[in-house]
Amino acid sequence: MTASHRQGEPLASEASRGNRASIGRRERGLATWLAAAGLVVLGGVLAAGVVALILQTNAHRVQGAADLVAITAAQAKSLGTGEPCAAASRAAAASDVEVVDCSVGGDELEFVVTVSVRGGNRAVLLGFPVPAEASAHAGVRRGG
């Protein structure tokens, strides 16, 4: 024993072992909890990404359908084969969307057909359909 050591007091090495043991008990499982929290956060980010992807894909599909419906209506107007909005409704039904609004502006030579469609009910998120709306313009402009 050393002169500075008193009877009944633990040696310095014994005291440090006791402190390490109590620290170890406090930190036990901390890495597990951190890993679990990280996995929960990662799962949430992935779920949000999947939702965003579904919404974006559906919006693009409906916008493409709106473009097709507007071109079909403009072609019907240009060829004089029928009412442009009736042609738009038929094209919309074939594209699994619904015409919300259809208007034709201009005269027989220069015109613009504007359509708004709603659809996208084939996309489902958590059992609910994900509708989207889009609008498009098509027409003929003659001359310069």
PDB file of C-alpha atoms in Angstrom:
ATOM      1  CA  MET A   1       0.000   0.000   0.000  1.00  0.00           C
ATOM      2  CA  THR A   2       1.070   3.524  -0.655  1.00  0.00           C
ATOM      3  CA  ALA A   3       1.285   6.237   1.896  1.00  0.00           C
ATOM      4  CA  SER A   4      -1.439   8.296   0.225  1.00  0.00           C
ATOM      5  CA  HIS A   5      -3.914   5.414   0.265  1.00  0.00           C
ATOM      6  CA  ARG A   6      -6.243   5.392   3.254  1.00  0.00           C
ATOM      7  CA  GLN A   7      -7.740   2.363   4.814  1.00  0.00           C
ATOM      8  CA  GLY A   8     -11.228   1.541   3.387  1.00  0.00           C
ATOM      9  CA  GLU A   9     -10.909   3.649   0.241  1.00  0.00           C
ATOM     10  CA  PRO A  10     -10.742   1.809  -3.063  1.00  0.00           C
ATOM     11  CA  LEU A  11      -7.590   2.037  -5.052  1.00  0.00           C
ATOM     12  CA  ALA A  12      -7.634   4.374  -8.053  1.00  0.00           C
ATOM     13  CA  SER A  13      -7.803   1.450 -10.471  1.00  0.00           C
ATOM     14  CA  GLU A  14     -10.796  -0.029  -8.626  1.00  0.00           C
ATOM     15  CA  ALA A  15     -12.604   3.341  -8.677  1.00  0.00           C
ATOM     16  CA  SER A  16     -12.120   3.745 -12.415  1.00  0.00           C
ATOM     17  CA  ARG A  17     -13.470   0.240 -13.014  1.00  0.00           C
ATOM     18  CA  GLY A  18     -16.582   1.113 -11.016  1.00  0.00           C
ATOM     19  CA  ASN A  19     -17.130   4.306 -13.027  1.00  0.00           C
ATOM     20  CA  ARG A  20     -16.690   2.429 -16.304  1.00  0.00           C
ATOM     21  CA  ALA A  21     -19.210  -0.173 -15.231  1.00  0.00           C
ATOM     22  CA  SER A  22     -21.817   2.463 -14.367  1.00  0.00           C
ATOM     23  CA  ILE A  23     -21.194   4.263 -17.667  1.00  0.00           C
ATOM     24  CA  GLY A  24     -21.544   0.977 -19.507  1.00  0.00           C
ATOM     25  CA  ARG A  25     -24.896   0.325 -17.828  1.00  0.00           C
ATOM     26  CA  ARG A  26     -26.160   3.791 -18.834  1.00  0.00           C
ATOM     27  CA  GLU A  27     -25.062   3.379 -22.472  1.00  0.00           C
ATOM     28  CA  ARG A  28     -26.206  -0.196 -22.857  1.00  0.00           C
ATOM     29  CA  GLY A  29     -28.633  -0.398 -25.810  1.00  0.00           C
ATOM     30  CA  LEU A  30     -28.006   3.156 -27.007  1.00  0.00           C
ATOM     31  CA  ALA A  31     -26.653   1.977 -30.362  1.00  0.00           C
ATOM     32  CA  THR A  32     -29.711  -0.223 -30.813  1.00  0.00           C
ATOM     33  CA  TRP A  33     -32.048   2.694 -30.182  1.00  0.00           C
ATOM     34  CA  LEU A  34     -30.069   4.949 -32.526  1.00  0.00           C
ATOM     35  CA  ALA A  35     -30.126   2.313 -35.251  1.00  0.00           C
ATOM     36  CA  ALA A  36     -33.873   1.799 -34.789  1.00  0.00           C
ATOM     37  CA  ALA A  37     -34.521   5.540 -34.942  1.00  0.00           C
ATOM     38  CA  GLY A  38     -32.397   5.769 -38.090  1.00  0.00           C
ATOM     39  CA  LEU A  39     -34.389   2.974 -39.713  1.00  0.00           C
ATOM     40  CA  VAL A  40     -37.675   4.680 -38.830  1.00  0.00           C
ATOM     41  CA  VAL A  41     -36.474   7.943 -40.371  1.00  0.00           C
ATOM     42  CA  LEU A  42     -35.201   6.121 -43.470  1.00  0.00           C
ATOM     43  CA  GLY A  43     -38.536   4.313 -43.802  1.00  0.00           C
ATOM     44  CA  GLY A  44     -40.402   7.612 -43.595  1.00  0.00           C
ATOM     45  CA  VAL A  45     -38.219   9.188 -46.261  1.00  0.00           C
ATOM     46  CA  LEU A  46     -38.688   6.183 -48.555  1.00  0.00           C
ATOM     47  CA  ALA A  47     -42.468   6.224 -48.027  1.00  0.00           C
ATOM     48  CA  ALA A  48     -42.606   9.947 -48.834  1.00  0.00           C
ATOM     49  CA  GLY A  49     -40.570   9.276 -51.970  1.00  0.00           C
ATOM     50  CA  VAL A  50     -42.955   6.556 -53.116  1.00  0.00           C
ATOM     51  CA  VAL A  51     -45.964   8.832 -52.544  1.00  0.00           C
ATOM     52  CA  ALA A  52     -44.305  11.658 -54.501  1.00  0.00           C
ATOM     53  CA  LEU A  53     -43.480   9.255 -57.333  1.00  0.00           C
ATOM     54  CA  ILE A  54     -47.077   8.016 -57.543  1.00  0.00           C
ATOM     55  CA  LEU A  55     -48.455  11.558 -57.576  1.00  0.00           C
ATOM     56  CA  GLN A  56     -45.972  12.743 -60.218  1.00  0.00           C
ATOM     57  CA  THR A  57     -46.527   9.735 -62.475  1.00  0.00           C
ATOM     58  CA  ASN A  58     -50.283  10.198 -62.283  1.00  0.00           C
ATOM     59  CA  ALA A  59     -50.029  13.930 -63.038  1.00  0.00           C
ATOM     60  CA  HIS A  60     -47.874  13.217 -66.103  1.00  0.00           C
ATOM     61  CA  ARG A  61     -50.320  10.602 -67.355  1.00  0.00           C
ATOM     62  CA  VAL A  62     -53.270  12.979 -67.013  1.00  0.00           C
ATOM     63  CA  GLN A  63     -51.317  15.814 -68.696  1.00  0.00           C
ATOM     64  CA  GLY A  64     -50.525  13.525 -71.624  1.00  0.00           C
ATOM     65  CA  ALA A  65     -54.190  12.614 -71.893  1.00  0.00           C
ATOM     66  CA  ALA A  66     -55.138  16.312 -71.859  1.00  0.00           C
ATOM     67  CA  ASP A  67     -52.687  16.994 -74.679  1.00  0.00           C
ATOM     68  CA  LEU A  68     -54.126  14.134 -76.723  1.00  0.00           C
ATOM     69  CA  VAL A  69     -57.706  15.294 -76.114  1.00  0.00           C
ATOM     70  CA  ALA A  70     -56.857  18.864 -77.168  1.00  0.00           C
ATOM     71  CA  ILE A  71     -55.117  17.676 -80.353  1.00  0.00           C
ATOM     72  CA  THR A  72     -58.078  15.438 -81.204  1.00  0.00           C
ATOM     73  CA  ALA A  73     -60.494  18.326 -80.746  1.00  0.00           C
ATOM     74  CA  ALA A  74     -58.321  20.643 -82.842  1.00  0.00           C
ATOM     75  CA  GLN A  75     -58.117  18.040 -85.589  1.00  0.00           C
ATOM     76  CA  ALA A  76     -61.898  17.636 -85.588  1.00  0.00           C
ATOM     77  CA  LYS A  77     -62.280  21.414 -85.860  1.00  0.00           C
ATOM     78  CA  SER A  78     -59.650  21.688 -88.610  1.00  0.00           C
ATOM     79  CA  LEU A  79     -61.080  18.863 -90.717  1.00  0.00           C
ATOM     80  CA  GLY A  80     -64.672  19.911 -90.112  1.00  0.00           C
ATOM     81  CA  THR A  81     -65.623  16.331 -89.230  1.00  0.00           C
ATOM     82  CA  GLY A  82     -67.737  17.237 -86.224  1.00  0.00           C
ATOM     83  CA  GLU A  83     -68.043  19.229 -83.076  1.00  0.00           C
ATOM     84  CA  PRO A  84     -64.579  19.618 -81.472  1.00  0.00           C
ATOM     85  CA  CYS A  85     -65.848  19.227 -77.914  1.00  0.00           C
ATOM     86  CA  ALA A  86     -67.720  16.023 -78.801  1.00  0.00           C
ATOM     87  CA  ALA A  87     -64.504  14.654 -80.306  1.00  0.00           C
ATOM     88  CA  ALA A  88     -62.689  15.733 -77.140  1.00  0.00           C
ATOM     89  CA  SER A  89     -65.193  13.827 -74.999  1.00  0.00           C
ATOM     90  CA  ARG A  90     -64.716  10.661 -77.066  1.00  0.00           C
ATOM     91  CA  ALA A  91     -60.928  10.942 -76.872  1.00  0.00           C
ATOM     92  CA  ALA A  92     -61.151  11.576 -73.125  1.00  0.00           C
ATOM     93  CA  ALA A  93     -63.275   8.482 -72.593  1.00  0.00           C
ATOM     94  CA  ALA A  94     -60.738   6.414 -74.535  1.00  0.00           C
ATOM     95  CA  SER A  95     -57.936   7.845 -72.369  1.00  0.00           C
ATOM     96  CA  ASP A  96     -59.795   7.167 -69.108  1.00  0.00           C
ATOM     97  CA  VAL A  97     -60.186  10.856 -68.238  1.00  0.00           C
ATOM     98  CA  GLU A  98     -63.200  13.153 -68.173  1.00  0.00           C
ATOM     99  CA  VAL A  99     -63.558  16.515 -69.899  1.00  0.00           C
ATOM    100  CA  VAL A 100     -64.236  19.221 -67.327  1.00  0.00           C
ATOM    101  CA  ASP A 101     -64.220  22.165 -69.743  1.00  0.00           C
ATOM    102  CA  CYS A 102     -63.900  22.558 -73.493  1.00  0.00           C
ATOM    103  CA  SER A 103     -63.835  25.827 -75.403  1.00  0.00           C
ATOM    104  CA  VAL A 104     -63.058  26.815 -78.969  1.00  0.00           C
ATOM    105  CA  GLY A 105     -61.807  30.302 -79.758  1.00  0.00           C
ATOM    106  CA  GLY A 106     -61.142  31.939 -83.105  1.00  0.00           C
ATOM    107  CA  ASP A 107     -62.623  31.505 -86.547  1.00  0.00           C
ATOM    108  CA  GLU A 108     -62.637  28.679 -89.076  1.00  0.00           C
ATOM    109  CA  LEU A 109     -59.030  29.228 -90.182  1.00  0.00           C
ATOM    110  CA  GLU A 110     -57.307  30.270 -86.981  1.00  0.00           C
ATOM    111  CA  PHE A 111     -58.542  28.735 -83.762  1.00  0.00           C
ATOM    112  CA  VAL A 112     -57.480  27.374 -80.410  1.00  0.00           C
ATOM    113  CA  VAL A 113     -59.175  24.536 -78.567  1.00  0.00           C
ATOM    114  CA  THR A 114     -58.709  24.544 -74.787  1.00  0.00           C
ATOM    115  CA  VAL A 115     -59.646  21.513 -72.737  1.00  0.00           C
ATOM    116  CA  SER A 116     -59.444  20.714 -69.043  1.00  0.00           C
ATOM    117  CA  VAL A 117     -59.594  17.096 -67.970  1.00  0.00           C
ATOM    118  CA  ARG A 118     -59.794  15.235 -64.687  1.00  0.00           C
ATOM    119  CA  GLY A 119     -58.745  11.654 -64.232  1.00  0.00           C
ATOM    120  CA  GLY A 120     -56.089   9.387 -62.935  1.00  0.00           C
ATOM    121  CA  ASN A 121     -58.373   7.221 -60.851  1.00  0.00           C
ATOM    122  CA  ARG A 122     -56.362   4.160 -61.847  1.00  0.00           C
ATOM    123  CA  ALA A 123     -53.567   5.338 -59.555  1.00  0.00           C
ATOM    124  CA  VAL A 124     -54.313   4.191 -56.018  1.00  0.00           C
ATOM    125  CA  LEU A 125     -52.599   5.306 -52.843  1.00  0.00           C
ATOM    126  CA  LEU A 126     -53.491   3.499 -49.603  1.00  0.00           C
ATOM    127  CA  GLY A 127     -56.688   2.235 -51.222  1.00  0.00           C
ATOM    128  CA  PHE A 128     -57.866   5.663 -52.385  1.00  0.00           C
ATOM    129  CA  PRO A 129     -57.864   6.889 -55.997  1.00  0.00           C
ATOM    130  CA  VAL A 130     -55.505   9.755 -56.755  1.00  0.00           C
ATOM    131  CA  PRO A 131     -57.282  12.123 -59.160  1.00  0.00           C
ATOM    132  CA  ALA A 132     -55.423  14.807 -61.069  1.00  0.00           C
ATOM    133  CA  GLU A 133     -56.430  17.693 -63.322  1.00  0.00           C
ATOM    134  CA  ALA A 134     -54.683  19.116 -66.351  1.00  0.00           C
ATOM    135  CA  SER A 135     -55.397  21.477 -69.213  1.00  0.00           C
ATOM    136  CA  ALA A 136     -54.047  21.751 -72.730  1.00  0.00           C
ATOM    137  CA  HIS A 137     -54.365  23.979 -75.792  1.00  0.00           C
ATOM    138  CA  ALA A 138     -54.157  23.014 -79.465  1.00  0.00           C
ATOM    139  CA  GLY A 139     -55.088  24.750 -82.663  1.00  0.00           C
ATOM    140  CA  VAL A 140     -54.193  26.062 -86.045  1.00  0.00           C
ATOM    141  CA  ARG A 141     -52.507  29.330 -86.769  1.00  0.00           C
ATOM    142  CA  ARG A 142     -52.174  30.181 -90.410  1.00  0.00           C
ATOM    143  CA  GLY A 143     -49.778  32.670 -91.856  1.00  0.00           C
ATOM    144  CA  GLY A 144     -46.871  34.418 -90.162  1.00  0.00           C
TER     145      GLY A 144
END
